[in-house]
């Protein structure tokens, strides 16, 4: 039923979508009913118990039944009130009768234990499948944007991340049929969390040590499966070893050959290489490219993303944009200008074919359009003081050569991407110090308000990683002070709120005594950050209905959906960490 619902979502009609939604809800309700049958309680009750951290083990029924049976059998062994000459003989009969009953009850108990063990083994696969299904549903729903989540709650879908992780862990520990699938789900979740949360702020439910043990266990079970190498490379990046992760990802894409250069027979029969799976190979190249960026190897990173553009068609324009940003960071301005010039053409061809731009692509297109507009203004101002005509200046600026590109780009676009992909905590101290010096120089120049907000946000995050919390808070607060002035890159406002909350959480962890009032203040800041995008869209729709249309802001709202989703997950994980701090008070 779940597979048929997924296939129906690939249709093009609303009827197919409605059928797919109905089948999906039916499958989810079946999993809920099975979970309630197995555990004896609803998923919502189970999740609330986990959320309050008051989950206790219930007493075993067999123990309670044994006590009641002992009391019932001891009733026959009570001494009789009637006096008799054969008192001694009758007491012997009573003893033999009670001993026989005790022996029979012991035999019944052993038989019950054996039958219970057999039933447990038979139901192990069923429980593993139920936990995996309901856990996967709940985990996916908990990662969706808040707007989508509200719609799903209306349709009867409920999500709880702690509940999902708990039942998936149970499914993995059961060693049943779905144990490996549960382990794969948990490892994918663990290794992708570096995109959303600082390693030192990660909740206890996402411990890297447990992920490493799980990955080692899976490697022992399936030693020839290359997918575990892909996850190993991502986990190394999560553990602060990006160079080791890049090496693992590079080796995972290669075929294992013998001395003659042929694929080994054992590998040929029992294993597949990542080169034989196109999507997995693209994922390995993608992760390897980001690892090279975090190491500062910009030349290799640009080559990696250009290679990714040729093997995967998810978003060739955005892959091209990342590779070109790496060239810009490597000070190859002339080459970068030519590559930036190709991106609008790629997006225009996609539009002509009826495709819709992804939020990342709309973000890249807006950036390049903004640089071109700046270049045109500079060219017009220059032509007024020189003999160059305005038409010649516009032609030169439209090409966006290396010299002009270096002057119009106020914020390094690669640093902006590194921040959005939560890569600043993974950078080495040497790279952080280099970013600090460049950002200080950029803040001294006359730049636009939006660029100023991005510079303060980056500088505040870098100073936090370097341990200067006072300077970090000063720069993050400077972003919030410009909230009414920022028009083009309004995503910096809620992200500055989140970074300020994370900074205060760091300060809180360094204190010997944690107060509940401090945690409540941080939670309020996190919720303000999480609700900022939705409130802003609501105010924009109200302005448009009244005829007060904001010209530029409404044109860029389409490229903030991806940043909204990322921020939602960041806020949820930070709130989960704050809940843990509350329970430890």
PDB file of N, CA, C and O in Angstrom, residues 324-391:
ATOM      1  N   UNK A 324      31.531  27.573  -9.309  1.00  0.00           N
ATOM      2  CA  UNK A 324      32.012  28.906  -9.659  1.00  0.00           C
ATOM      3  C   UNK A 324      32.355  29.712  -8.416  1.00  0.00           C
ATOM      4  O   UNK A 324      33.321  30.496  -8.420  1.00  0.00           O
ATOM      5  N   UNK A 325      31.598  29.540  -7.342  1.00  0.00           N
ATOM      6  CA  UNK A 325      31.943  30.197  -6.080  1.00  0.00           C
ATOM      7  C   UNK A 325      33.295  29.709  -5.559  1.00  0.00           C
ATOM      8  O   UNK A 325      34.061  30.501  -4.975  1.00  0.00           O
ATOM      9  N   UNK A 326      33.601  28.436  -5.763  1.00  0.00           N
ATOM     10  CA  UNK A 326      34.906  27.917  -5.375  1.00  0.00           C
ATOM     11  C   UNK A 326      36.015  28.575  -6.200  1.00  0.00           C
ATOM     12  O   UNK A 326      37.097  28.886  -5.670  1.00  0.00           O
ATOM     13  N   UNK A 327      35.768  28.803  -7.480  1.00  0.00           N
ATOM     14  CA  UNK A 327      36.738  29.494  -8.320  1.00  0.00           C
ATOM     15  C   UNK A 327      36.921  30.937  -7.856  1.00  0.00           C
ATOM     16  O   UNK A 327      38.050  31.458  -7.838  1.00  0.00           O
ATOM     17  N   UNK A 328      35.849  31.590  -7.468  1.00  0.00           N
ATOM     18  CA  UNK A 328      35.953  32.956  -6.948  1.00  0.00           C
ATOM     19  C   UNK A 328      36.764  32.971  -5.651  1.00  0.00           C
ATOM     20  O   UNK A 328      37.601  33.864  -5.444  1.00  0.00           O
ATOM     21  N   UNK A 329      36.509  32.009  -4.747  1.00  0.00           N
ATOM     22  CA  UNK A 329      37.264  31.947  -3.498  1.00  0.00           C
ATOM     23  C   UNK A 329      38.734  31.638  -3.737  1.00  0.00           C
ATOM     24  O   UNK A 329      39.593  32.031  -2.939  1.00  0.00           O
ATOM     25  N   UNK A 330      39.023  30.964  -4.854  1.00  0.00           N
ATOM     26  CA  UNK A 330      40.411  30.650  -5.217  1.00  0.00           C
ATOM     27  C   UNK A 330      41.057  31.786  -6.010  1.00  0.00           C
ATOM     28  O   UNK A 330      42.158  31.610  -6.550  1.00  0.00           O
ATOM     29  N   UNK A 331      40.371  32.950  -6.091  1.00  0.00           N
ATOM     30  CA  UNK A 331      40.853  34.173  -6.745  1.00  0.00           C
ATOM     31  C   UNK A 331      41.053  33.993  -8.248  1.00  0.00           C
ATOM     32  O   UNK A 331      41.879  34.677  -8.855  1.00  0.00           O
ATOM     33  N   UNK A 332      40.264  33.107  -8.857  1.00  0.00           N
ATOM     34  CA  UNK A 332      40.258  32.958 -10.315  1.00  0.00           C
ATOM     35  C   UNK A 332      39.079  33.786 -10.857  1.00  0.00           C
ATOM     36  O   UNK A 332      38.086  33.258 -11.328  1.00  0.00           O
ATOM     37  N   UNK A 333      39.221  35.099 -10.807  1.00  0.00           N
ATOM     38  CA  UNK A 333      38.097  35.986 -11.070  1.00  0.00           C
ATOM     39  C   UNK A 333      37.666  35.961 -12.534  1.00  0.00           C
ATOM     40  O   UNK A 333      36.465  36.022 -12.823  1.00  0.00           O
ATOM     41  N   UNK A 334      38.610  35.902 -13.450  1.00  0.00           N
ATOM     42  CA  UNK A 334      38.242  35.900 -14.866  1.00  0.00           C
ATOM     43  C   UNK A 334      37.451  34.648 -15.241  1.00  0.00           C
ATOM     44  O   UNK A 334      36.421  34.725 -15.919  1.00  0.00           O
ATOM     45  N   UNK A 335      37.938  33.494 -14.781  1.00  0.00           N
ATOM     46  CA  UNK A 335      37.219  32.250 -15.068  1.00  0.00           C
ATOM     47  C   UNK A 335      35.861  32.235 -14.363  1.00  0.00           C
ATOM     48  O   UNK A 335      34.863  31.769 -14.924  1.00  0.00           O
ATOM     49  N   UNK A 336      35.840  32.735 -13.136  1.00  0.00           N
ATOM     50  CA  UNK A 336      34.583  32.738 -12.383  1.00  0.00           C
ATOM     51  C   UNK A 336      33.544  33.624 -13.062  1.00  0.00           C
ATOM     52  O   UNK A 336      32.352  33.285 -13.099  1.00  0.00           O
ATOM     53  N   UNK A 337      33.989  34.770 -13.612  1.00  0.00           N
ATOM     54  CA  UNK A 337      33.039  35.660 -14.283  1.00  0.00           C
ATOM     55  C   UNK A 337      32.411  34.987 -15.497  1.00  0.00           C
ATOM     56  O   UNK A 337      31.204  35.139 -15.749  1.00  0.00           O
ATOM     57  N   UNK A 338      33.198  34.235 -16.258  1.00  0.00           N
ATOM     58  CA  UNK A 338      32.652  33.543 -17.428  1.00  0.00           C
ATOM     59  C   UNK A 338      31.669  32.447 -17.013  1.00  0.00           C
ATOM     60  O   UNK A 338      30.645  32.247 -17.661  1.00  0.00           O
ATOM     61  N   UNK A 339      31.984  31.741 -15.936  1.00  0.00           N
ATOM     62  CA  UNK A 339      31.089  30.670 -15.473  1.00  0.00           C
ATOM     63  C   UNK A 339      29.812  31.245 -14.877  1.00  0.00           C
ATOM     64  O   UNK A 339      28.716  30.694 -15.059  1.00  0.00           O
ATOM     65  N   UNK A 340      29.904  32.348 -14.143  1.00  0.00           N
ATOM     66  CA  UNK A 340      28.704  32.999 -13.613  1.00  0.00           C
ATOM     67  C   UNK A 340      27.788  33.459 -14.746  1.00  0.00           C
ATOM     68  O   UNK A 340      26.557  33.434 -14.615  1.00  0.00           O
ATOM     69  N   UNK A 341      28.393  33.864 -15.840  1.00  0.00           N
ATOM     70  CA  UNK A 341      27.623  34.350 -16.981  1.00  0.00           C
ATOM     71  C   UNK A 341      26.788  33.237 -17.622  1.00  0.00           C
ATOM     72  O   UNK A 341      25.766  33.512 -18.257  1.00  0.00           O
ATOM     73  N   UNK A 342      27.185  31.970 -17.443  1.00  0.00           N
ATOM     74  CA  UNK A 342      26.468  30.854 -18.058  1.00  0.00           C
ATOM     75  C   UNK A 342      25.244  30.426 -17.255  1.00  0.00           C
ATOM     76  O   UNK A 342      24.335  29.805 -17.795  1.00  0.00           O
ATOM     77  N   UNK A 343      25.208  30.722 -15.967  1.00  0.00           N
ATOM     78  CA  UNK A 343      24.142  30.219 -15.098  1.00  0.00           C
ATOM     79  C   UNK A 343      22.773  30.759 -15.494  1.00  0.00           C
ATOM     80  O   UNK A 343      21.796  29.987 -15.577  1.00  0.00           O
ATOM     81  N   UNK A 344      22.595  32.073 -15.765  1.00  0.00           N
ATOM     82  CA  UNK A 344      21.267  32.535 -16.214  1.00  0.00           C
ATOM     83  C   UNK A 344      20.801  31.860 -17.497  1.00  0.00           C
ATOM     84  O   UNK A 344      19.588  31.616 -17.660  1.00  0.00           O
ATOM     85  N   UNK A 345      21.731  31.536 -18.405  1.00  0.00           N
ATOM     86  CA  UNK A 345      21.343  30.835 -19.636  1.00  0.00           C
ATOM     87  C   UNK A 345      20.843  29.427 -19.340  1.00  0.00           C
ATOM     88  O   UNK A 345      19.882  28.956 -19.958  1.00  0.00           O
ATOM     89  N   UNK A 346      21.500  28.749 -18.391  1.00  0.00           N
ATOM     90  CA  UNK A 346      21.053  27.406 -18.006  1.00  0.00           C
ATOM     91  C   UNK A 346      19.646  27.459 -17.412  1.00  0.00           C
ATOM     92  O   UNK A 346      18.778  26.633 -17.726  1.00  0.00           O
ATOM     93  N   UNK A 347      19.395  28.451 -16.567  1.00  0.00           N
ATOM     94  CA  UNK A 347      18.081  28.575 -15.940  1.00  0.00           C
ATOM     95  C   UNK A 347      17.014  28.975 -16.953  1.00  0.00           C
ATOM     96  O   UNK A 347      15.859  28.538 -16.854  1.00  0.00           O
ATOM     97  N   UNK A 348      17.395  29.791 -17.931  1.00  0.00           N
ATOM     98  CA  UNK A 348      16.427  30.186 -18.951  1.00  0.00           C
ATOM     99  C   UNK A 348      16.015  28.999 -19.814  1.00  0.00           C
ATOM    100  O   UNK A 348      14.845  28.852 -20.177  1.00  0.00           O
ATOM    101  N   UNK A 349      16.971  28.133 -20.137  1.00  0.00           N
ATOM    102  CA  UNK A 349      16.626  26.916 -20.896  1.00  0.00           C
ATOM    103  C   UNK A 349      15.696  26.017 -20.091  1.00  0.00           C
ATOM    104  O   UNK A 349      14.797  25.383 -20.639  1.00  0.00           O
ATOM    105  N   UNK A 350      15.906  25.968 -18.784  1.00  0.00           N
ATOM    106  CA  UNK A 350      15.018  25.160 -17.939  1.00  0.00           C
ATOM    107  C   UNK A 350      13.612  25.723 -17.948  1.00  0.00           C
ATOM    108  O   UNK A 350      12.629  24.971 -17.985  1.00  0.00           O
ATOM    109  N   UNK A 351      13.488  27.031 -17.926  1.00  0.00           N
ATOM    110  CA  UNK A 351      12.159  27.645 -17.989  1.00  0.00           C
ATOM    111  C   UNK A 351      11.482  27.371 -19.326  1.00  0.00           C
ATOM    112  O   UNK A 351      10.286  27.111 -19.385  1.00  0.00           O
ATOM    113  N   UNK A 352      12.252  27.428 -20.386  1.00  0.00           N
ATOM    114  CA  UNK A 352      11.673  27.189 -21.706  1.00  0.00           C
ATOM    115  C   UNK A 352      11.158  25.763 -21.858  1.00  0.00           C
ATOM    116  O   UNK A 352      10.215  25.516 -22.611  1.00  0.00           O
ATOM    117  N   UNK A 353      11.781  24.837 -21.129  1.00  0.00           N
ATOM    118  CA  UNK A 353      11.331  23.443 -21.170  1.00  0.00           C
ATOM    119  C   UNK A 353      10.181  23.178 -20.200  1.00  0.00           C
ATOM    120  O   UNK A 353       9.761  22.028 -20.044  1.00  0.00           O
ATOM    121  N   UNK A 354       9.683  24.210 -19.556  1.00  0.00           N
ATOM    122  CA  UNK A 354       8.540  24.054 -18.661  1.00  0.00           C
ATOM    123  C   UNK A 354       8.914  23.695 -17.239  1.00  0.00           C
ATOM    124  O   UNK A 354       8.013  23.375 -16.437  1.00  0.00           O
ATOM    125  N   UNK A 355      10.191  23.750 -16.898  1.00  0.00           N
ATOM    126  CA  UNK A 355      10.606  23.420 -15.547  1.00  0.00           C
ATOM    127  C   UNK A 355      10.461  24.590 -14.596  1.00  0.00           C
ATOM    128  O   UNK A 355      10.514  25.755 -15.002  1.00  0.00           O
ATOM    129  N   UNK A 356      10.292  24.280 -13.335  1.00  0.00           N
ATOM    130  CA  UNK A 356      10.168  25.295 -12.301  1.00  0.00           C
ATOM    131  C   UNK A 356      11.471  25.364 -11.524  1.00  0.00           C
ATOM    132  O   UNK A 356      12.048  24.330 -11.166  1.00  0.00           O
ATOM    133  N   UNK A 357      11.927  26.583 -11.246  1.00  0.00           N
ATOM    134  CA  UNK A 357      13.203  26.751 -10.563  1.00  0.00           C
ATOM    135  C   UNK A 357      13.095  26.304  -9.115  1.00  0.00           C
ATOM    136  O   UNK A 357      12.104  26.578  -8.423  1.00  0.00           O
ATOM    137  N   UNK A 358      14.142  25.625  -8.650  1.00  0.00           N
ATOM    138  CA  UNK A 358      14.244  25.268  -7.244  1.00  0.00           C
ATOM    139  C   UNK A 358      14.612  26.497  -6.429  1.00  0.00           C
ATOM    140  O   UNK A 358      15.145  27.479  -6.968  1.00  0.00           O
ATOM    141  N   UNK A 359      14.333  26.494  -5.122  1.00  0.00           N
ATOM    142  CA  UNK A 359      14.706  27.656  -4.301  1.00  0.00           C
ATOM    143  C   UNK A 359      16.188  27.984  -4.375  1.00  0.00           C
ATOM    144  O   UNK A 359      16.560  29.164  -4.397  1.00  0.00           O
ATOM    145  N   UNK A 360      17.049  26.961  -4.422  1.00  0.00           N
ATOM    146  CA  UNK A 360      18.488  27.212  -4.534  1.00  0.00           C
ATOM    147  C   UNK A 360      18.825  27.894  -5.851  1.00  0.00           C
ATOM    148  O   UNK A 360      19.679  28.796  -5.898  1.00  0.00           O
ATOM    149  N   UNK A 361      18.179  27.483  -6.923  1.00  0.00           N
ATOM    150  CA  UNK A 361      18.432  28.085  -8.228  1.00  0.00           C
ATOM    151  C   UNK A 361      17.938  29.530  -8.270  1.00  0.00           C
ATOM    152  O   UNK A 361      18.596  30.409  -8.842  1.00  0.00           O
ATOM    153  N   UNK A 362      16.779  29.784  -7.668  1.00  0.00           N
ATOM    154  CA  UNK A 362      16.278  31.155  -7.608  1.00  0.00           C
ATOM    155  C   UNK A 362      17.210  32.038  -6.786  1.00  0.00           C
ATOM    156  O   UNK A 362      17.420  33.222  -7.111  1.00  0.00           O
ATOM    157  N   UNK A 363      17.790  31.471  -5.733  1.00  0.00           N
ATOM    158  CA  UNK A 363      18.752  32.204  -4.911  1.00  0.00           C
ATOM    159  C   UNK A 363      19.985  32.578  -5.737  1.00  0.00           C
ATOM    160  O   UNK A 363      20.449  33.731  -5.707  1.00  0.00           O
ATOM    161  N   UNK A 364      20.536  31.617  -6.489  1.00  0.00           N
ATOM    162  CA  UNK A 364      21.717  31.886  -7.322  1.00  0.00           C
ATOM    163  C   UNK A 364      21.405  32.899  -8.415  1.00  0.00           C
ATOM    164  O   UNK A 364      22.216  33.803  -8.692  1.00  0.00           O
ATOM    165  N   UNK A 365      20.239  32.785  -9.022  1.00  0.00           N
ATOM    166  CA  UNK A 365      19.869  33.729 -10.074  1.00  0.00           C
ATOM    167  C   UNK A 365      19.735  35.144  -9.517  1.00  0.00           C
ATOM    168  O   UNK A 365      20.173  36.121 -10.156  1.00  0.00           O
ATOM    169  N   UNK A 366      19.160  35.284  -8.344  1.00  0.00           N
ATOM    170  CA  UNK A 366      19.002  36.612  -7.745  1.00  0.00           C
ATOM    171  C   UNK A 366      20.355  37.228  -7.418  1.00  0.00           C
ATOM    172  O   UNK A 366      20.563  38.436  -7.613  1.00  0.00           O
ATOM    173  N   UNK A 367      21.288  36.409  -6.935  1.00  0.00           N
ATOM    174  CA  UNK A 367      22.621  36.921  -6.623  1.00  0.00           C
ATOM    175  C   UNK A 367      23.310  37.462  -7.876  1.00  0.00           C
ATOM    176  O   UNK A 367      23.891  38.560  -7.870  1.00  0.00           O
ATOM    177  N   UNK A 368      23.277  36.693  -8.950  1.00  0.00           N
ATOM    178  CA  UNK A 368      23.956  37.110 -10.181  1.00  0.00           C
ATOM    179  C   UNK A 368      23.276  38.349 -10.765  1.00  0.00           C
ATOM    180  O   UNK A 368      23.948  39.264 -11.258  1.00  0.00           O
ATOM    181  N   UNK A 369      21.938  38.386 -10.733  1.00  0.00           N
ATOM    182  CA  UNK A 369      21.228  39.564 -11.226  1.00  0.00           C
ATOM    183  C   UNK A 369      21.591  40.798 -10.412  1.00  0.00           C
ATOM    184  O   UNK A 369      21.771  41.892 -10.962  1.00  0.00           O
ATOM    185  N   UNK A 370      21.744  40.622  -9.131  1.00  0.00           N
ATOM    186  CA  UNK A 370      22.119  41.745  -8.267  1.00  0.00           C
ATOM    187  C   UNK A 370      23.525  42.249  -8.595  1.00  0.00           C
ATOM    188  O   UNK A 370      23.770  43.462  -8.609  1.00  0.00           O
ATOM    189  N   UNK A 371      24.472  41.351  -8.853  1.00  0.00           N
ATOM    190  CA  UNK A 371      25.834  41.771  -9.222  1.00  0.00           C
ATOM    191  C   UNK A 371      25.827  42.513 -10.549  1.00  0.00           C
ATOM    192  O   UNK A 371      26.555  43.496 -10.718  1.00  0.00           O
ATOM    193  N   UNK A 372      25.021  42.054 -11.489  1.00  0.00           N
ATOM    194  CA  UNK A 372      24.946  42.732 -12.782  1.00  0.00           C
ATOM    195  C   UNK A 372      24.376  44.143 -12.634  1.00  0.00           C
ATOM    196  O   UNK A 372      24.847  45.082 -13.289  1.00  0.00           O
ATOM    197  N   UNK A 373      23.375  44.296 -11.790  1.00  0.00           N
ATOM    198  CA  UNK A 373      22.802  45.622 -11.581  1.00  0.00           C
ATOM    199  C   UNK A 373      23.823  46.561 -10.947  1.00  0.00           C
ATOM    200  O   UNK A 373      23.911  47.748 -11.307  1.00  0.00           O
ATOM    201  N   UNK A 374      24.604  46.033 -10.001  1.00  0.00           N
ATOM    202  CA  UNK A 374      25.664  46.859  -9.413  1.00  0.00           C
ATOM    203  C   UNK A 374      26.707  47.243 -10.456  1.00  0.00           C
ATOM    204  O   UNK A 374      27.181  48.388 -10.484  1.00  0.00           O
ATOM    205  N   UNK A 375      27.060  46.285 -11.305  1.00  0.00           N
ATOM    206  CA  UNK A 375      28.055  46.554 -12.341  1.00  0.00           C
ATOM    207  C   UNK A 375      27.548  47.618 -13.316  1.00  0.00           C
ATOM    208  O   UNK A 375      28.318  48.478 -13.777  1.00  0.00           O
ATOM    209  N   UNK A 376      26.281  47.587 -13.633  1.00  0.00           N
ATOM    210  CA  UNK A 376      25.708  48.601 -14.526  1.00  0.00           C
ATOM    211  C   UNK A 376      25.746  49.989 -13.895  1.00  0.00           C
ATOM    212  O   UNK A 376      26.062  50.986 -14.555  1.00  0.00           O
ATOM    213  N   UNK A 377      25.437  50.064 -12.604  1.00  0.00           N
ATOM    214  CA  UNK A 377      25.495  51.365 -11.933  1.00  0.00           C
ATOM    215  C   UNK A 377      26.920  51.909 -11.905  1.00  0.00           C
ATOM    216  O   UNK A 377      27.138  53.108 -12.133  1.00  0.00           O
ATOM    217  N   UNK A 378      27.880  51.025 -11.635  1.00  0.00           N
ATOM    218  CA  UNK A 378      29.281  51.465 -11.618  1.00  0.00           C
ATOM    219  C   UNK A 378      29.712  51.910 -13.009  1.00  0.00           C
ATOM    220  O   UNK A 378      30.422  52.918 -13.179  1.00  0.00           O
ATOM    221  N   UNK A 379      29.277  51.146 -14.042  1.00  0.00           N
ATOM    222  CA  UNK A 379      29.656  51.502 -15.416  1.00  0.00           C
ATOM    223  C   UNK A 379      29.064  52.843 -15.822  1.00  0.00           C
ATOM    224  O   UNK A 379      29.728  53.656 -16.491  1.00  0.00           O
ATOM    225  N   UNK A 380      27.826  53.128 -15.419  1.00  0.00           N
ATOM    226  CA  UNK A 380      27.195  54.404 -15.762  1.00  0.00           C
ATOM    227  C   UNK A 380      27.904  55.553 -15.055  1.00  0.00           C
ATOM    228  O   UNK A 380      28.155  56.616 -15.639  1.00  0.00           O
ATOM    229  N   UNK A 381      28.239  55.325 -13.767  1.00  0.00           N
ATOM    230  CA  UNK A 381      28.952  56.377 -13.042  1.00  0.00           C
ATOM    231  C   UNK A 381      30.333  56.623 -13.637  1.00  0.00           C
ATOM    232  O   UNK A 381      30.800  57.761 -13.703  1.00  0.00           O
ATOM    233  N   UNK A 382      30.989  55.551 -14.088  1.00  0.00           N
ATOM    234  CA  UNK A 382      32.318  55.709 -14.677  1.00  0.00           C
ATOM    235  C   UNK A 382      32.240  56.425 -16.014  1.00  0.00           C
ATOM    236  O   UNK A 382      33.093  57.251 -16.352  1.00  0.00           O
ATOM    237  N   UNK A 383      31.212  56.118 -16.794  1.00  0.00           N
ATOM    238  CA  UNK A 383      31.089  56.721 -18.127  1.00  0.00           C
ATOM    239  C   UNK A 383      30.829  58.223 -18.046  1.00  0.00           C
ATOM    240  O   UNK A 383      31.114  58.963 -18.989  1.00  0.00           O
ATOM    241  N   UNK A 384      30.282  58.685 -16.938  1.00  0.00           N
ATOM    242  CA  UNK A 384      30.016  60.105 -16.790  1.00  0.00           C
ATOM    243  C   UNK A 384      31.291  60.907 -16.583  1.00  0.00           C
ATOM    244  O   UNK A 384      31.314  62.111 -16.815  1.00  0.00           O
ATOM    245  N   UNK A 385      32.358  60.226 -16.132  1.00  0.00           N
ATOM    246  CA  UNK A 385      33.620  60.914 -15.867  1.00  0.00           C
ATOM    247  C   UNK A 385      34.685  60.586 -16.903  1.00  0.00           C
ATOM    248  O   UNK A 385      35.794  61.096 -16.823  1.00  0.00           O
ATOM    249  N   UNK A 386      34.354  59.689 -17.844  1.00  0.00           N
ATOM    250  CA  UNK A 386      35.316  59.301 -18.879  1.00  0.00           C
ATOM    251  C   UNK A 386      34.666  59.469 -20.236  1.00  0.00           C
ATOM    252  O   UNK A 386      33.501  59.867 -20.361  1.00  0.00           O
ATOM    253  N   UNK A 387      35.419  59.130 -21.262  1.00  0.00           N
ATOM    254  CA  UNK A 387      34.909  59.244 -22.627  1.00  0.00           C
ATOM    255  C   UNK A 387      34.094  58.035 -23.057  1.00  0.00           C
ATOM    256  O   UNK A 387      33.590  57.993 -24.176  1.00  0.00           O
ATOM    257  N   UNK A 388      33.939  57.028 -22.199  1.00  0.00           N
ATOM    258  CA  UNK A 388      33.175  55.824 -22.546  1.00  0.00           C
ATOM    259  C   UNK A 388      31.695  56.161 -22.503  1.00  0.00           C
ATOM    260  O   UNK A 388      31.186  56.779 -21.567  1.00  0.00           O
ATOM    261  N   UNK A 389      30.979  55.757 -23.524  1.00  0.00           N
ATOM    262  CA  UNK A 389      29.544  56.009 -23.575  1.00  0.00           C
ATOM    263  C   UNK A 389      28.810  55.079 -22.613  1.00  0.00           C
ATOM    264  O   UNK A 389      29.326  54.050 -22.199  1.00  0.00           O
ATOM    265  N   UNK A 390      27.577  55.472 -22.264  1.00  0.00           N
ATOM    266  CA  UNK A 390      26.787  54.637 -21.370  1.00  0.00           C
ATOM    267  C   UNK A 390      26.457  53.303 -22.007  1.00  0.00           C
ATOM    268  O   UNK A 390      26.396  52.278 -21.319  1.00  0.00           O
ATOM    269  N   UNK A 391      26.249  53.277 -23.323  1.00  0.00           N
ATOM    270  CA  UNK A 391      25.937  52.017 -23.997  1.00  0.00           C
ATOM    271  C   UNK A 391      27.122  51.055 -23.910  1.00  0.00           C
ATOM    272  O   UNK A 391      26.951  49.862 -23.662  1.00  0.00           O
TER     273      UNK A 391
END
